[in-house]
PDB file of C-alpha atoms in Angstrom:
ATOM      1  CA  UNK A   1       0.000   0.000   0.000  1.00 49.00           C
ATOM      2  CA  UNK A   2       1.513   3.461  -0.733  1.00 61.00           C
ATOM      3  CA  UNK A   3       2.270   5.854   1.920  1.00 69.00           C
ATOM      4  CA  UNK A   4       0.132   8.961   1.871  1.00 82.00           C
ATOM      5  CA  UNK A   5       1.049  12.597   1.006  1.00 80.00           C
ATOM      6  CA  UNK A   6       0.676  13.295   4.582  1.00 85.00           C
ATOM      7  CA  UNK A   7       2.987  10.218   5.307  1.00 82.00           C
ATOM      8  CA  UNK A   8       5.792  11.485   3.281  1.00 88.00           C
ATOM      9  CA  UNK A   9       5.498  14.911   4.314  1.00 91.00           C
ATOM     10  CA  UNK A  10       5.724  13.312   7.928  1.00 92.00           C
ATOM     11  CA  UNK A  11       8.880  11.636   6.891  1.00 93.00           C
ATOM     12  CA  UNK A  12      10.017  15.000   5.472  1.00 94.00           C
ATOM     13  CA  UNK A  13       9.781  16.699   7.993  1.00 93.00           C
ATOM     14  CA  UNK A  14      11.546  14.569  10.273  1.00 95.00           C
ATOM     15  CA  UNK A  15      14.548  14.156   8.373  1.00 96.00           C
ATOM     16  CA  UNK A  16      14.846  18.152   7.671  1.00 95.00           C
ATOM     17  CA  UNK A  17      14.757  17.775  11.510  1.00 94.00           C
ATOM     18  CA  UNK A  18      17.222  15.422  12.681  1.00 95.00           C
ATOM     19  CA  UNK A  19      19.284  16.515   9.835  1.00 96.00           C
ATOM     20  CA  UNK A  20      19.267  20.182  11.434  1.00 94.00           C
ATOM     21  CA  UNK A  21      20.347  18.701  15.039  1.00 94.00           C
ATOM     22  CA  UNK A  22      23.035  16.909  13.318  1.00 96.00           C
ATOM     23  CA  UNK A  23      24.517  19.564  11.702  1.00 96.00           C
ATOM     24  CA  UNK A  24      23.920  22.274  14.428  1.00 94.00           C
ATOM     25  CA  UNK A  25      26.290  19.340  16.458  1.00 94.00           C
ATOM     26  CA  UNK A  26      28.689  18.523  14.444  1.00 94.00           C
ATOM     27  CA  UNK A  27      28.809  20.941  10.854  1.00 93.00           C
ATOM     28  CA  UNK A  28      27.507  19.991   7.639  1.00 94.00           C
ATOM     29  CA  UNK A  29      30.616  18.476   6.554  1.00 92.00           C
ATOM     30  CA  UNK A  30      31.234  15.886   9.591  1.00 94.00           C
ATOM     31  CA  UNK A  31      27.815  14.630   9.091  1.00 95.00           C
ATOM     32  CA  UNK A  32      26.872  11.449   6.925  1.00 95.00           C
ATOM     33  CA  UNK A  33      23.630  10.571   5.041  1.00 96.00           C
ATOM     34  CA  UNK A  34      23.434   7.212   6.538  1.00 95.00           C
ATOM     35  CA  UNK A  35      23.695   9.482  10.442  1.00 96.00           C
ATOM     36  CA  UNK A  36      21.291  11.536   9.378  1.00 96.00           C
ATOM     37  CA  UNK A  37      18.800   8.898   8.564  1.00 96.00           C
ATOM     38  CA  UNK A  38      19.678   6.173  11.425  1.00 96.00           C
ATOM     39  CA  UNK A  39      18.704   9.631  13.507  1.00 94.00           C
ATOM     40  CA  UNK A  40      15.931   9.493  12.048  1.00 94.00           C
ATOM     41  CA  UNK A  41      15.032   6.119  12.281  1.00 94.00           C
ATOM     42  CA  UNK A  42      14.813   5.374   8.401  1.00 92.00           C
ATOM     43  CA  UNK A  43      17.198   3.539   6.030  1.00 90.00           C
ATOM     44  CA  UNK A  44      19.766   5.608   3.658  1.00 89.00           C
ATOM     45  CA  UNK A  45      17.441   4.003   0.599  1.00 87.00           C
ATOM     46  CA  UNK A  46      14.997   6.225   1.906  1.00 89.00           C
ATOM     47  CA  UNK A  47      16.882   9.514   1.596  1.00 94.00           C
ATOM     48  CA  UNK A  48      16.310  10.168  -2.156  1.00 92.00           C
ATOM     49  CA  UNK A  49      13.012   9.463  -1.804  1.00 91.00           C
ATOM     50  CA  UNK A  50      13.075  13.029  -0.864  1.00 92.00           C
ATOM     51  CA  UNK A  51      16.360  14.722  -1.581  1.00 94.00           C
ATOM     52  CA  UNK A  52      18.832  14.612  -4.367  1.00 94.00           C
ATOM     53  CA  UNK A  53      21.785  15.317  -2.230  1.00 94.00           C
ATOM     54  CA  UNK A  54      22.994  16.476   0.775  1.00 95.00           C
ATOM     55  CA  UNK A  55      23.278  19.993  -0.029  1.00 95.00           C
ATOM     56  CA  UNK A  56      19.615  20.166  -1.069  1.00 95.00           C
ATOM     57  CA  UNK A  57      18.985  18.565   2.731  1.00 95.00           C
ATOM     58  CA  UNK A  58      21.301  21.336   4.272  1.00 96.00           C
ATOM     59  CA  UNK A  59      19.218  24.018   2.306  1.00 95.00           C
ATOM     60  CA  UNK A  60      16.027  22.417   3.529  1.00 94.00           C
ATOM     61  CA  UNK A  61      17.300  22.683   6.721  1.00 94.00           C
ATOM     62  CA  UNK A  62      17.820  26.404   6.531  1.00 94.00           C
ATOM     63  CA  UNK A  63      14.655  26.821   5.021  1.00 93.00           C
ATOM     64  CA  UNK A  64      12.835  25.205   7.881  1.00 91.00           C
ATOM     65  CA  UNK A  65      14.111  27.487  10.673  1.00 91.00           C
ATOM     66  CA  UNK A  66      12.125  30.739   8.979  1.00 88.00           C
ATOM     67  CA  UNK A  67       8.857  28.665  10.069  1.00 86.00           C
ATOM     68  CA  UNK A  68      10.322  28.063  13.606  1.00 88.00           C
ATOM     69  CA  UNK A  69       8.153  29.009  16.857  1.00 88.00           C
ATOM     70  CA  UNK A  70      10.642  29.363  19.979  1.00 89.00           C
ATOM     71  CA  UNK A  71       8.017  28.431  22.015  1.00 88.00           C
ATOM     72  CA  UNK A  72       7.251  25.268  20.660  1.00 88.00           C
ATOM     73  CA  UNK A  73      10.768  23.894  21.422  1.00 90.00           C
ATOM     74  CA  UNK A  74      11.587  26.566  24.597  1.00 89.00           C
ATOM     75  CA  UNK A  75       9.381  26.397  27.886  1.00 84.00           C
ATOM     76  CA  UNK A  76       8.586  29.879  29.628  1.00 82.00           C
ATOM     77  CA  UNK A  77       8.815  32.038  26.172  1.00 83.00           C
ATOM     78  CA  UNK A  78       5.950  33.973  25.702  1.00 83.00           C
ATOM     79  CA  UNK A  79       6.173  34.655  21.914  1.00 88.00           C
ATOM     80  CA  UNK A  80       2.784  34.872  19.642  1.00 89.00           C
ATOM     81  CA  UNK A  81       4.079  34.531  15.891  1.00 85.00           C
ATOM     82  CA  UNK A  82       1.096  36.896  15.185  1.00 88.00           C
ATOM     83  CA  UNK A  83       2.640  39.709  16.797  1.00 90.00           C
ATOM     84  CA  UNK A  84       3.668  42.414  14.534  1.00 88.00           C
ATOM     85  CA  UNK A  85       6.325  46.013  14.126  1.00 90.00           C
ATOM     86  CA  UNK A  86       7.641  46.502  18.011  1.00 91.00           C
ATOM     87  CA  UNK A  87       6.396  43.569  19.612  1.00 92.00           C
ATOM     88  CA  UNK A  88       7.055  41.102  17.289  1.00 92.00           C
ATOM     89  CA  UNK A  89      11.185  42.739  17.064  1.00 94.00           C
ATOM     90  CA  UNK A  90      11.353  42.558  21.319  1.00 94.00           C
ATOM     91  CA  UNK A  91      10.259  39.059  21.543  1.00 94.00           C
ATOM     92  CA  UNK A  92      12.135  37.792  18.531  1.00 94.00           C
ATOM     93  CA  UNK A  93      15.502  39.481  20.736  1.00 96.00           C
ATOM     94  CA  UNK A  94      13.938  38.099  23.730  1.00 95.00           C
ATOM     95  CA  UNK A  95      13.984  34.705  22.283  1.00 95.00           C
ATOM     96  CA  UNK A  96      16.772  35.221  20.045  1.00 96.00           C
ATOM     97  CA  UNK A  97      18.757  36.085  22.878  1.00 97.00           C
ATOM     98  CA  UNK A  98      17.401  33.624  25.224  1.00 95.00           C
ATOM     99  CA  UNK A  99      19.563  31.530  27.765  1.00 95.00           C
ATOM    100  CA  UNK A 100      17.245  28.360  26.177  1.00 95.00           C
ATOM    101  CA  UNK A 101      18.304  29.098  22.626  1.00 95.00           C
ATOM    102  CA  UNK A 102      22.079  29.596  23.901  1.00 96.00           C
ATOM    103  CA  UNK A 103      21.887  26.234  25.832  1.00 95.00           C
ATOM    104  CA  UNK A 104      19.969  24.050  23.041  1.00 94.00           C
ATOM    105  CA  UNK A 105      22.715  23.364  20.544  1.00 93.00           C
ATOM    106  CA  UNK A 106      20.799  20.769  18.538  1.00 93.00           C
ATOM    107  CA  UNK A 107      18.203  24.123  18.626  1.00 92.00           C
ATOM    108  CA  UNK A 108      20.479  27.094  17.079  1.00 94.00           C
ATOM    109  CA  UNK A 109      20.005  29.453  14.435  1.00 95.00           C
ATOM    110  CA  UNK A 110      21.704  28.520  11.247  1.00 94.00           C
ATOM    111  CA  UNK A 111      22.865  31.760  11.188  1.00 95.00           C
ATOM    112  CA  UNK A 112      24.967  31.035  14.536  1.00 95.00           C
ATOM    113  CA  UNK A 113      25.623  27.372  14.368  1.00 94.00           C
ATOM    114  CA  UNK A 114      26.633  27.334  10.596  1.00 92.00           C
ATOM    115  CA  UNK A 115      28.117  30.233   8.883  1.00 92.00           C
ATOM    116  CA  UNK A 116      31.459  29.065   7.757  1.00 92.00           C
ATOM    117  CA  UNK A 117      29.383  25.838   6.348  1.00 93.00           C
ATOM    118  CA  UNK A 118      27.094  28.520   4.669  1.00 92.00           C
ATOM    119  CA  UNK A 119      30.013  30.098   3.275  1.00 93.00           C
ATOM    120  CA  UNK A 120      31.623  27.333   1.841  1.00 93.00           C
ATOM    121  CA  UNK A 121      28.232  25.216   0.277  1.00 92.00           C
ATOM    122  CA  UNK A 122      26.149  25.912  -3.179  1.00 93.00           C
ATOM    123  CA  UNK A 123      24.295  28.235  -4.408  1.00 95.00           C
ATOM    124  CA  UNK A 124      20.972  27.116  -3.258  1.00 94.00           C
ATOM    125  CA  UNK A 125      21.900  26.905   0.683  1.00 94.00           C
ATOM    126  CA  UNK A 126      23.428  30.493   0.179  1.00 95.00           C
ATOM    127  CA  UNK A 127      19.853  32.081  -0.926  1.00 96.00           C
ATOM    128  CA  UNK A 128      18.288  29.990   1.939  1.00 95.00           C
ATOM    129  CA  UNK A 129      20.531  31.313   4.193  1.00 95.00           C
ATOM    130  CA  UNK A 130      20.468  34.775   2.866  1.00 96.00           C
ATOM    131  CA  UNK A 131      16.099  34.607   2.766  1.00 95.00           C
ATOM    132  CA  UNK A 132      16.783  33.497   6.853  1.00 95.00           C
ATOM    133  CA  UNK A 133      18.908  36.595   6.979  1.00 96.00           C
ATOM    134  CA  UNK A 134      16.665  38.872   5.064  1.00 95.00           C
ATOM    135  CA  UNK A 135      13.633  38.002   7.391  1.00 94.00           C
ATOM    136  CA  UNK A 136      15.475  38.380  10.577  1.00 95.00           C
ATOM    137  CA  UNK A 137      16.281  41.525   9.300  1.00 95.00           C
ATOM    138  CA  UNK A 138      12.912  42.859   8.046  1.00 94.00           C
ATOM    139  CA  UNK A 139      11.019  42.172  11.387  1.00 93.00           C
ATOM    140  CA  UNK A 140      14.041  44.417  13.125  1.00 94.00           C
ATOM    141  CA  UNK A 141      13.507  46.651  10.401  1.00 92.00           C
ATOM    142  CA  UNK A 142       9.518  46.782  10.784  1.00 90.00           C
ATOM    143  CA  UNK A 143      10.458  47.379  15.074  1.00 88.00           C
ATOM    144  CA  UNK A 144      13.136  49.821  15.177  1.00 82.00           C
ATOM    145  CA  UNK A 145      11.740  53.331  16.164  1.00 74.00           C
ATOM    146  CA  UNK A 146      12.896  56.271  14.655  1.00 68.00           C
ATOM    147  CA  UNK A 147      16.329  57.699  15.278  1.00 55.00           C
ATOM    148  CA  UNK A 148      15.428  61.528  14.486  1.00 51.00           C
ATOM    149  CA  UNK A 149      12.206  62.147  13.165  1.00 54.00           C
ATOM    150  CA  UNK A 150       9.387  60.588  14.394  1.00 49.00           C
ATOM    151  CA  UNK A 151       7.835  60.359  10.982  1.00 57.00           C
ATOM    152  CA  UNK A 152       8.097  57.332   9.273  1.00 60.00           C
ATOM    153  CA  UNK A 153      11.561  56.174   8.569  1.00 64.00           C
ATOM    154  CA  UNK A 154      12.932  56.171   5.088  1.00 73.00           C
ATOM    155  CA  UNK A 155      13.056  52.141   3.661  1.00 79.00           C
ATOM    156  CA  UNK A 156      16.504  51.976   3.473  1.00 83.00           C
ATOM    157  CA  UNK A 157      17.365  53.733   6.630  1.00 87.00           C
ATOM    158  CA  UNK A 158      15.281  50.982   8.129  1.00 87.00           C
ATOM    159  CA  UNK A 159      16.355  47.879   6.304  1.00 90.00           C
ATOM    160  CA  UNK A 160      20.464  49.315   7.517  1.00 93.00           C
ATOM    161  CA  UNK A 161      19.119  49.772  11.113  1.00 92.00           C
ATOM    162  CA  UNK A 162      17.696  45.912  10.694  1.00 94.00           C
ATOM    163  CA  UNK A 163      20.726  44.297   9.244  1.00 96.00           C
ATOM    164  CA  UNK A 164      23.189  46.065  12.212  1.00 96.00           C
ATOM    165  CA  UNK A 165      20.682  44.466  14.625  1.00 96.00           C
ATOM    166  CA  UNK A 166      20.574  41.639  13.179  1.00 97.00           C
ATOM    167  CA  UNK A 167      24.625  41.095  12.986  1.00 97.00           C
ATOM    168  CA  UNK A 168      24.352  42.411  16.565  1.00 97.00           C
ATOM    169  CA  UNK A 169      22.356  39.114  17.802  1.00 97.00           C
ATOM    170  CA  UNK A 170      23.987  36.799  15.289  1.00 97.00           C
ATOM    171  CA  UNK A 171      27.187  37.670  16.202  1.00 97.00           C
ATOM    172  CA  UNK A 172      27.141  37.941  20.032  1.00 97.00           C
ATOM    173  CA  UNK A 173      25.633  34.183  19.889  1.00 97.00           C
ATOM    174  CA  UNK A 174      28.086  33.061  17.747  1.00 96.00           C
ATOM    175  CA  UNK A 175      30.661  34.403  20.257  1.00 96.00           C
ATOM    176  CA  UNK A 176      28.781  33.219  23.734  1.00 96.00           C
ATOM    177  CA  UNK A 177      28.595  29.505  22.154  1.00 93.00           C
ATOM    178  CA  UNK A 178      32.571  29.519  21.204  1.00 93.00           C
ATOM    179  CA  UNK A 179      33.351  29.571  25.230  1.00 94.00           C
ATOM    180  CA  UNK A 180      33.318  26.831  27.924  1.00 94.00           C
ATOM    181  CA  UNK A 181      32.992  29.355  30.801  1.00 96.00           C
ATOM    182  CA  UNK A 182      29.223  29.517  30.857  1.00 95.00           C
ATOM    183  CA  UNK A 183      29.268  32.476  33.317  1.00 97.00           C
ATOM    184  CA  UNK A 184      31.145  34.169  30.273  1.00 97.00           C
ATOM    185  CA  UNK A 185      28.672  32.378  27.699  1.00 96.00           C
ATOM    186  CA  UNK A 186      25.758  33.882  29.394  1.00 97.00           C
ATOM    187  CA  UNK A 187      27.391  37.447  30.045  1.00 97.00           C
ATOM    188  CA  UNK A 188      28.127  37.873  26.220  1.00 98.00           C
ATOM    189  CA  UNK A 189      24.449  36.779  25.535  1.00 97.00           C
ATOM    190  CA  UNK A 190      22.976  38.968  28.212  1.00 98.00           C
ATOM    191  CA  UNK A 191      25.317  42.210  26.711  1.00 98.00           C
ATOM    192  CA  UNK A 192      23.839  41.907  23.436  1.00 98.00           C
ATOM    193  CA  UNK A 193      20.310  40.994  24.540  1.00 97.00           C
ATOM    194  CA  UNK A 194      20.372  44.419  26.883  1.00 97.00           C
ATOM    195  CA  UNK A 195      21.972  46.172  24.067  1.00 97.00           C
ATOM    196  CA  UNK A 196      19.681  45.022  21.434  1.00 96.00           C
ATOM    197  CA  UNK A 197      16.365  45.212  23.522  1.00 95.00           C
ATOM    198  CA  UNK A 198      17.892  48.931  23.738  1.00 94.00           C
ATOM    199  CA  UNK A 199      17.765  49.428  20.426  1.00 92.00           C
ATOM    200  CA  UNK A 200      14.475  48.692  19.821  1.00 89.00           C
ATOM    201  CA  UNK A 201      13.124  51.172  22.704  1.00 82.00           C
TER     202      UNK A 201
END
């Protein structure tokens, strides 16, 4: 009997997953199809079922994290994906910045966990990677008051003011998860959370 759409979307789904957790552990290179799928519980047959190579996986991978909900992996987050300008920027930093997203490797950001992969793999996980970016950067963009004027901001101005924030966050959790002192860790994520949540007013 054949599996269902919903079946193989299921099995999608799970392998993007476990695929993500892999790589977030070990980088995209160290990692081997037939991990990936014994992590997910499937045989390496399986794989192309759904993927060409590993690369498309990896993009997938990316891809799936502009859909993620903090809360539905982090207890004690109050964040409402339905939130919008302000609010939605402040709890995406809140999150962002969270001592649960710091401590949940198998959990990170692309953006923090795999840059230099990013940098070095094709085409199509660069765009993914850059569209992950680009979003981060557009809800900072759609929070950040005014610096001057209190009439609305120029596009541009805005969409600058987003990417700084957004290589503010990126880059102080890339730097708290590169040290074994936690009470360092958490006092480089705390720096850029109070600094960032500053920002935003």
């Amino acid at each position: 009997m054949p599996y269902t759409t919903e079946h193989k979307q299921k099995t999608r789904d799970r392998i993007v997953e476990c695929a993500r957790e892999l790589f977030n552990r070990k980088g995209f290179v160290s990692v081997s199809i037939d991990e990936i799928m014994g992590h997910a519980g499937l045989t390496r047959g399986g794989f192309y079922n759904h993927f060409k190579t590993k690369e498309d996986l990896f993009a997938e991978a990316v891809i799936a994290f502009q859909n993620f909900n903090p809360a539905d992996r982090w207890e004690g987050l109050d964040f409402d994906p339905t939130r919008c300008g302000k609010a939605h920027a402040k709890q995406m930093i809140q999150a962002y910045l969270s001592r649960s997203h710091l401590d949940d490797i198998d959990g990170h950001c692309p953006m923090i966990a795999l840059p230099s992969d990013a940098a070095r793999a094709s085409p199509r996980v660069k765009q993914a990677y850059f569209d992950l970016l680009v979003r981060m950067a557009g809800i900072f963009a759609d929070g950040l008051p005014p610096l001057d004027n209190p009439d609305d901001m120029p596009k541009e101005k805005a969409h600058q003011r987003g990417l700084a924030l957004t290589a503010l966050c990126v880059g102080g959790m890339v730097l708290a998860r590169t040290f074994d002192d936690a009470a360092f860790r958490n006092e480089i994520r705390e720096a850029t959370q109070a600094l960032a949540l500053e920002l935003i007013g």
